[in-house]
CSV table of C-alpha atoms in Angstrom, one decimal:
chain,number,residue,atom,x,y,z
Y,329,MET,CA,-12.7,29.9,-13.7
Y,330,VAL,CA,-14.3,26.7,-12.1
Y,331,ARG,CA,-17.9,28.3,-11.3
Y,332,HIS,CA,-17.5,29.0,-14.9
Y,333,ARG,CA,-16.9,25.8,-16.1
Y,334,ILE,CA,-19.4,24.1,-13.7
Y,335,ARG,CA,-21.9,26.4,-15.5
Y,336,GLN,CA,-20.9,25.2,-19.1
Y,337,ALA,CA,-21.0,21.6,-17.8
Y,338,VAL,CA,-24.7,22.0,-16.5
Y,339,ALA,CA,-25.4,23.7,-19.9
Y,340,GLU,CA,-24.4,21.0,-21.8
Y,341,LEU,CA,-25.8,18.1,-20.0
Y,342,GLY,CA,-29.1,19.5,-19.5
Y,343,GLY,CA,-31.8,18.8,-17.2
Y,344,GLU,CA,-32.4,20.0,-14.1
Y,345,VAL,CA,-29.5,20.0,-11.1
Y,346,ARG,CA,-31.1,18.3,-7.8
Y,347,ALA,CA,-27.8,17.8,-6.1
Y,348,VAL,CA,-24.6,19.6,-5.6
Y,349,VAL,CA,-21.6,17.2,-4.3
Y,350,SER,CA,-18.4,19.2,-3.4
Y,351,THR,CA,-15.2,18.3,-2.2
Y,352,MET,CA,-14.2,22.0,-2.9
Y,353,LEU,CA,-13.0,24.3,0.4
Y,354,LEU,CA,-11.8,27.3,-1.1
Y,355,VAL,CA,-14.4,27.9,-4.1
Y,356,ASP,CA,-18.4,28.2,-3.2
Y,357,VAL,CA,-20.1,26.2,-5.6
Y,358,PHE,CA,-23.4,25.4,-3.8
Y,359,ASP,CA,-25.1,28.8,-5.0
Y,360,LEU,CA,-24.9,27.8,-8.6
Y,361,ALA,CA,-27.7,25.9,-7.9
Y,362,PRO,CA,-29.4,27.4,-4.6
Y,363,GLU,CA,-32.8,24.9,-4.8
Y,364,ALA,CA,-30.7,21.7,-5.1
Y,365,SER,CA,-29.2,19.7,-2.4
Y,366,HIS,CA,-25.9,20.3,-1.1
Y,367,LEU,CA,-23.6,17.9,0.4
Y,368,TYR,CA,-19.9,18.2,1.5
Y,369,TRP,CA,-17.9,15.0,0.9
Y,370,MET,CA,-15.0,15.1,3.3
Y,371,GLN,CA,-12.4,12.9,1.8
Y,372,ASP,CA,-9.2,13.5,3.8
Y,373,ASP,CA,-8.3,15.5,7.2
Y,374,VAL,CA,-7.9,19.1,6.4
Y,375,ALA,CA,-5.7,19.9,9.5
Y,376,THR,CA,-2.9,17.3,9.0
Y,377,GLY,CA,-3.6,17.1,5.2
Y,378,ALA,CA,-2.5,20.9,4.7
Y,379,LEU,CA,1.5,19.8,5.4
Y,380,HIS,CA,1.3,17.3,3.0
Y,381,TRP,CA,-0.2,19.4,0.5
Y,382,GLY,CA,1.9,22.2,1.2
Y,383,MET,CA,-0.8,24.7,1.9
Y,384,ASP,CA,-1.9,27.0,4.6
Y,385,GLY,CA,-3.9,24.9,7.4
Y,386,ALA,CA,-6.1,27.9,8.8
Y,387,THR,CA,-7.2,28.9,5.2
Y,388,LEU,CA,-8.3,25.3,4.3
Y,389,LEU,CA,-9.7,24.9,7.9
Y,390,ARG,CA,-12.1,28.4,7.3
Y,391,GLY,CA,-12.8,27.2,4.0
Y,392,GLU,CA,-14.3,23.7,5.4
Y,393,ARG,CA,-16.2,25.2,8.0
Y,394,ARG,CA,-17.7,27.4,5.6
Y,395,VAL,CA,-18.6,24.6,3.2
Y,396,ALA,CA,-20.0,22.3,5.9
Y,397,ALA,CA,-22.1,24.8,7.4
Y,398,ALA,CA,-23.6,25.8,4.2
Y,399,ALA,CA,-24.0,22.0,3.3
Y,400,ASP,CA,-27.6,20.3,3.9
Y,401,ALA,CA,-25.3,17.4,5.1
Y,402,ILE,CA,-22.0,15.8,5.0
Y,403,LEU,CA,-20.7,12.8,3.2
Y,404,ALA,CA,-17.9,10.9,5.4
Y,405,ALA,CA,-15.2,9.1,3.7
Y,406,SER,CA,-13.9,7.3,6.7
Y,407,PRO,CA,-15.3,6.6,10.0
Y,408,LEU,CA,-13.3,9.4,11.8
Y,409,ALA,CA,-14.9,12.0,9.5
Y,410,ALA,CA,-18.1,10.6,10.2
Y,411,GLN,CA,-17.4,10.5,13.9
Y,412,ARG,CA,-16.2,13.9,14.0
Y,413,TRP,CA,-19.1,15.7,12.2
Y,414,ARG,CA,-21.5,14.0,13.9
Y,415,SER,CA,-20.3,15.2,17.0
Y,416,ALA,CA,-20.5,18.4,15.9
Y,417,GLY,CA,-24.1,18.0,15.1
Y,418,HIS,CA,-24.3,17.6,11.5
Y,419,THR,CA,-26.2,15.3,9.5
Y,420,VAL,CA,-23.5,12.7,8.1
Y,421,HIS,CA,-23.8,9.9,5.9
Y,422,ASP,CA,-20.9,7.2,5.1
Y,423,LEU,CA,-19.7,7.4,1.6
Y,424,PRO,CA,-16.3,5.9,1.7
Y,425,ASN,CA,-14.2,5.1,-1.6
Y,426,GLY,CA,-15.4,2.3,-3.5
Y,427,CYS,CA,-13.4,-0.3,-6.1
Y,428,ASP,CA,-13.6,-1.1,-10.0
Y,429,VAL,CA,-13.9,-5.0,-9.1
Y,430,SER,CA,-14.6,-5.9,-12.6
Y,431,ARG,CA,-11.0,-4.8,-14.1
Y,432,PHE,CA,-9.3,-7.0,-11.2
Y,433,LEU,CA,-11.6,-10.3,-12.3
Y,434,ALA,CA,-9.7,-10.9,-15.5
Y,435,PRO,CA,-6.8,-9.3,-17.4
Y,436,ALA,CA,-7.6,-6.3,-19.6
Y,437,PRO,CA,-8.1,-8.2,-23.5
Y,438,GLY,CA,-4.9,-8.5,-25.4
Y,439,LYS,CA,-2.7,-8.5,-22.3
Y,440,SER,CA,-0.7,-11.2,-21.2
Y,441,ARG,CA,0.4,-12.3,-18.0
Y,442,ILE,CA,3.7,-9.5,-16.4
Y,443,GLU,CA,6.8,-12.2,-15.2
Y,444,VAL,CA,8.3,-10.9,-12.3
Y,445,ASP,CA,11.5,-12.2,-11.9
Y,446,LEU,CA,11.2,-12.8,-7.9
Y,447,PRO,CA,11.5,-15.9,-6.0
Y,448,GLY,CA,8.0,-16.3,-4.2
Y,449,PRO,CA,6.4,-15.6,-1.8
Y,450,VAL,CA,6.0,-11.9,-3.2
Y,451,ALA,CA,4.3,-8.8,-1.0
Y,452,GLY,CA,3.4,-6.1,-3.2
Y,453,PHE,CA,2.3,-2.4,-2.6
Y,454,VAL,CA,0.6,-0.9,-5.2
Y,455,GLY,CA,0.3,3.0,-4.9
Y,456,HIS,CA,2.0,5.8,-4.4
Y,457,LEU,CA,5.4,5.7,-2.3
Y,458,ASN,CA,5.6,9.0,-0.1
Y,459,GLU,CA,6.1,10.2,3.2
Y,460,ARG,CA,2.8,8.4,4.2
Y,461,THR,CA,4.9,4.9,3.5
Y,462,ASP,CA,6.6,3.4,6.7
Y,463,LEU,CA,9.6,2.0,5.0
Y,464,ASP,CA,10.6,-0.1,8.1
Y,465,LEU,CA,7.6,-2.2,7.6
Y,466,LEU,CA,8.2,-2.7,3.8
Y,467,ALA,CA,12.4,-3.4,5.0
Y,468,ALA,CA,10.8,-5.9,7.8
Y,469,VAL,CA,8.8,-7.9,5.0
Y,470,LEU,CA,12.8,-8.3,2.9
Y,471,ASP,CA,13.9,-9.6,6.2
Y,472,GLU,CA,11.5,-11.9,6.9
Y,473,GLY,CA,12.6,-13.8,3.8
Y,474,MET,CA,9.7,-12.5,1.1
Y,475,SER,CA,10.1,-10.8,-2.1
Y,476,LEU,CA,9.0,-7.3,-2.4
Y,477,LEU,CA,7.4,-5.8,-5.5
Y,478,LEU,CA,6.2,-2.0,-5.5
Y,479,VAL,CA,4.2,-0.8,-8.1
Y,480,GLY,CA,3.6,2.9,-8.4
Y,481,PRO,CA,5.0,6.4,-8.4
Y,482,VAL,CA,7.7,7.5,-6.0
Y,483,SER,CA,7.7,11.2,-4.4
Y,484,SER,CA,10.0,13.5,-3.8
Y,485,ASP,CA,8.9,13.8,-0.1
Y,486,LEU,CA,10.2,10.0,0.6
Y,487,ASP,CA,13.6,9.4,2.4
Y,488,GLY,CA,15.1,8.5,-0.7
Y,489,ALA,CA,18.4,6.9,0.7
Y,490,ARG,CA,16.1,4.6,3.1
Y,491,LEU,CA,14.4,3.2,0.0
Y,492,SER,CA,17.6,2.9,-2.2
Y,493,ARG,CA,18.8,0.8,0.5
Y,494,ILE,CA,15.8,-1.2,0.3
Y,495,LEU,CA,15.8,-1.7,-3.1
Y,496,ALA,CA,19.4,-2.7,-3.4
Y,497,HIS,CA,18.1,-6.0,-2.1
Y,498,PRO,CA,18.2,-8.7,-4.5
Y,499,ARG,CA,14.5,-9.7,-3.4
Y,500,ALA,CA,13.3,-6.1,-4.1
Y,501,ARG,CA,12.1,-4.4,-7.0
Y,502,ALA,CA,10.2,-1.0,-8.0
Y,503,VAL,CA,8.6,-0.9,-11.3
Y,504,GLY,CA,7.4,2.6,-11.0
Y,505,PRO,CA,4.0,4.2,-12.6
Y,506,GLN,CA,1.8,1.5,-14.7
Y,507,PRO,CA,-1.4,1.9,-16.4
Y,508,PHE,CA,-4.2,1.3,-14.2
Y,509,GLU,CA,-5.7,-1.6,-16.5
Y,510,ASP,CA,-2.2,-3.2,-16.0
Y,511,LEU,CA,-2.5,-3.5,-12.3
Y,512,PRO,CA,-4.2,-6.9,-12.4
Y,513,LEU,CA,-1.2,-8.4,-14.4
Y,514,TRP,CA,0.9,-7.4,-11.7
Y,515,MET,CA,-1.2,-8.5,-9.4
Y,516,GLU,CA,-0.9,-11.7,-10.5
Y,517,SER,CA,2.6,-12.1,-9.3
Y,518,VAL,CA,1.7,-10.7,-5.6
Y,519,ASP,CA,0.7,-13.5,-2.8
Y,520,VAL,CA,-0.5,-10.8,0.2
Y,521,GLY,CA,-1.2,-7.2,-0.6
Y,522,LEU,CA,0.3,-4.5,1.8
Y,523,VAL,CA,-0.9,-1.2,3.1
Y,524,PRO,CA,2.1,0.0,4.9
Y,525,TYR,CA,1.0,3.4,6.2
Y,526,ARG,CA,2.7,5.2,9.1
Y,527,THR,CA,0.6,5.7,12.0
Y,528,ASP,CA,-0.5,9.1,12.0
Y,529,ASP,CA,-3.9,11.2,11.9
Y,530,PHE,CA,-3.9,11.6,8.2
Y,531,ASN,CA,-3.7,7.9,7.6
Y,532,ARG,CA,-6.0,7.2,10.3
Y,533,TYR,CA,-8.8,9.4,8.1
Y,534,SER,CA,-7.9,7.6,5.0
Y,535,PHE,CA,-10.0,4.6,2.8
Y,536,PRO,CA,-7.2,3.3,1.1
Y,537,LEU,CA,-8.4,2.3,-2.5
Y,538,LYS,CA,-5.3,-0.4,-2.9
Y,539,THR,CA,-7.3,-2.2,0.4
Y,540,LEU,CA,-10.4,-2.9,-2.0
Y,541,GLU,CA,-8.4,-3.6,-5.1
Y,542,TYR,CA,-6.2,-6.1,-3.2
Y,543,LEU,CA,-9.3,-8.1,-2.1
Y,544,ALA,CA,-10.9,-7.8,-5.6
Y,545,ALA,CA,-7.7,-9.5,-7.2
Y,546,GLY,CA,-8.3,-12.3,-4.8
Y,547,LEU,CA,-5.2,-11.2,-2.3
Y,548,PRO,CA,-5.0,-11.2,1.6
Y,549,VAL,CA,-4.3,-8.0,2.9
Y,550,VAL,CA,-1.7,-6.8,5.5
Y,551,SER,CA,-2.2,-3.5,6.7
Y,552,THR,CA,-1.1,-1.1,9.5
Y,553,GLY,CA,-4.1,-0.1,12.0
Y,554,LEU,CA,-6.9,1.7,10.3
Y,555,PRO,CA,-10.6,2.7,11.3
Y,556,ALA,CA,-11.4,2.3,7.7
Y,557,ASN,CA,-10.4,-1.6,8.0
Y,558,ASP,CA,-12.6,-1.6,11.1
Y,559,TRP,CA,-15.5,-0.4,9.2
Y,560,LEU,CA,-15.1,-2.6,6.4
Y,561,GLY,CA,-14.9,-5.7,8.9
Y,562,SER,CA,-13.1,-8.3,6.1
Y,563,PRO,CA,-11.7,-11.2,7.7
Y,564,ASP,CA,-9.0,-11.3,5.0
Y,565,ILE,CA,-7.4,-7.9,6.3
Y,566,VAL,CA,-4.9,-8.3,9.0
Y,567,GLU,CA,-3.3,-5.3,10.8
Y,568,ALA,CA,0.0,-5.1,12.3
Y,569,ASP,CA,1.9,-1.8,13.4
Y,570,THR,CA,5.1,-2.3,14.0
Y,571,PRO,CA,7.8,-3.7,11.7
Y,572,GLU,CA,8.2,-7.6,13.0
Y,573,PRO,CA,4.6,-8.2,13.6
Y,574,PHE,CA,3.6,-6.7,10.2
Y,575,ALA,CA,6.1,-8.6,8.5
Y,576,ARG,CA,5.3,-12.3,10.1
Y,577,ALA,CA,1.3,-11.2,9.1
Y,578,ALA,CA,2.5,-11.2,5.6
Y,579,ARG,CA,4.6,-14.3,5.7
Y,580,LYS,CA,1.2,-16.0,7.3
Y,581,ALA,CA,-1.2,-14.7,5.0
Y,582,VAL,CA,0.8,-16.2,2.1
Y,583,ILE,CA,-0.2,-19.4,3.7
Y,584,SER,CA,-3.8,-19.0,2.4
Y,585,CYS,CA,-3.3,-16.9,-0.5
Y,586,ALA,CA,-4.1,-19.5,-3.2
Y,587,ASP,CA,-6.9,-21.1,-1.4
Y,588,PRO,CA,-9.8,-21.1,-4.0
Y,589,ARG,CA,-12.4,-20.8,-1.5
Y,590,LEU,CA,-10.7,-17.7,0.2
Y,591,VAL,CA,-9.9,-16.0,-3.3
Y,592,GLU,CA,-13.5,-16.4,-4.1
Y,593,ARG,CA,-14.4,-15.2,-0.4
Y,594,ARG,CA,-12.1,-11.9,-1.0
Y,595,ARG,CA,-13.9,-11.1,-4.4
Y,596,THR,CA,-17.1,-11.3,-3.3
Y,597,PHE,CA,-16.5,-9.2,-0.5
Y,598,ALA,CA,-15.0,-6.9,-2.7
Y,599,ALA,CA,-18.2,-6.6,-5.0
Y,600,THR,CA,-20.2,-5.3,-2.3
Y,601,HIS,CA,-18.1,-2.0,-2.3
Y,602,THR,CA,-18.0,-1.4,-5.8
Y,603,TRP,CA,-18.1,1.9,-7.2
Y,604,ALA,CA,-21.5,1.4,-8.4
Y,605,ARG,CA,-22.8,0.3,-4.9
Y,606,ARG,CA,-21.5,3.6,-3.5
Y,607,ALA,CA,-23.5,5.4,-6.3
Y,608,GLU,CA,-26.7,3.6,-5.3
Y,609,THR,CA,-26.0,4.7,-1.7
Y,610,LEU,CA,-25.5,8.3,-2.7
Y,611,ALA,CA,-28.7,8.0,-4.8
Y,612,GLY,CA,-30.7,6.8,-1.9
Y,613,ILE,CA,-29.2,9.6,0.2
Y,614,LEU,CA,-30.7,12.2,-2.3
Y,615,ASP,CA,-33.8,10.0,-3.1
Y,616,LEU,CA,-32.6,10.2,-6.7
Y,617,ARG,CA,-33.4,6.4,-7.4
Y,618,THR,CA,-36.1,5.5,-10.0
C-alpha cells in the first residue's frame, strides 16, 4: 500500500524523481526510483526505540541494516547517529531537526494572550509527557520555589501516580495537548523552557524540537545532557542531569529571561536552524540547488 501510494504521489506531482529520502525500515522504497539518489534519514536509535514503540527490535535492526546498505549515504538527525554510521564506514551527512521560527516571533493573527494563573517565575515543558520524561526533575523545579506549566499530551506509559502528586501542587498545572499555532501564546507565560529527559541511550540519540522552539520564543533552556545540545553550541542551553542542579539551573536562568539582548540572541540563533535552512542543506547534499 505504501509503495502504491508513493507511485500515485509521484504521478500526481509529475517531473523526474532525483532523490528518495526514506526513514522507513520495513518497506523497500528505493527501487521505486532506481536511478535516483537514495538516502536513509536516521532519526532515532532503533535498538532502544523498539522498546518505546512496542516493536520487535531484531526485525527493526535487520530492516535498518538493509536500508543502510542500499543507501548512497546516511542522513543523521543527531551526533550519535552520525558517529555510529561513520564508524561503520558509511558516507554520513548531518541533518538534524529544524524549527518553524516565524511562528514563535509573534502570535497568530486573531489570537490573544493566554493568562496562566500561576505565580512567577514559571518553568515550562512543552511536548509529550511520557516514559522518556524524568518526573523527578519536574518535582525538583517545584521544590525550588518555581511554578510549573506542562503543555502537551500525557502518555499512558508515564507513572500516573507520580504525575498526579506533582500536579496536586498549587504551583503546578497541566493544560493537555494544544494547537501548534497556540504554543507561542503559552510560551509567553513561561520564563524558562525545560527539556527534562531521562538519561538513557534513546534520549541521547534524540534531537528535541522543543529546544529550538524555546529559543525561537526567546526563552533560555535547561536540559539534561544531550549530544544534540553540544552540536547546537548555544550559550542559552544549560545542562544538568540530576534534580537539584537541574532546578537550580532553571532558577538561575530566570534572571536573564527577559533581557532584550539575550532574547534577541536566542531568536537569532534559532533562525539559523530553521526547516528552510535544513532544506538548503539537503539540497546541497543532493546537488539540487538552482
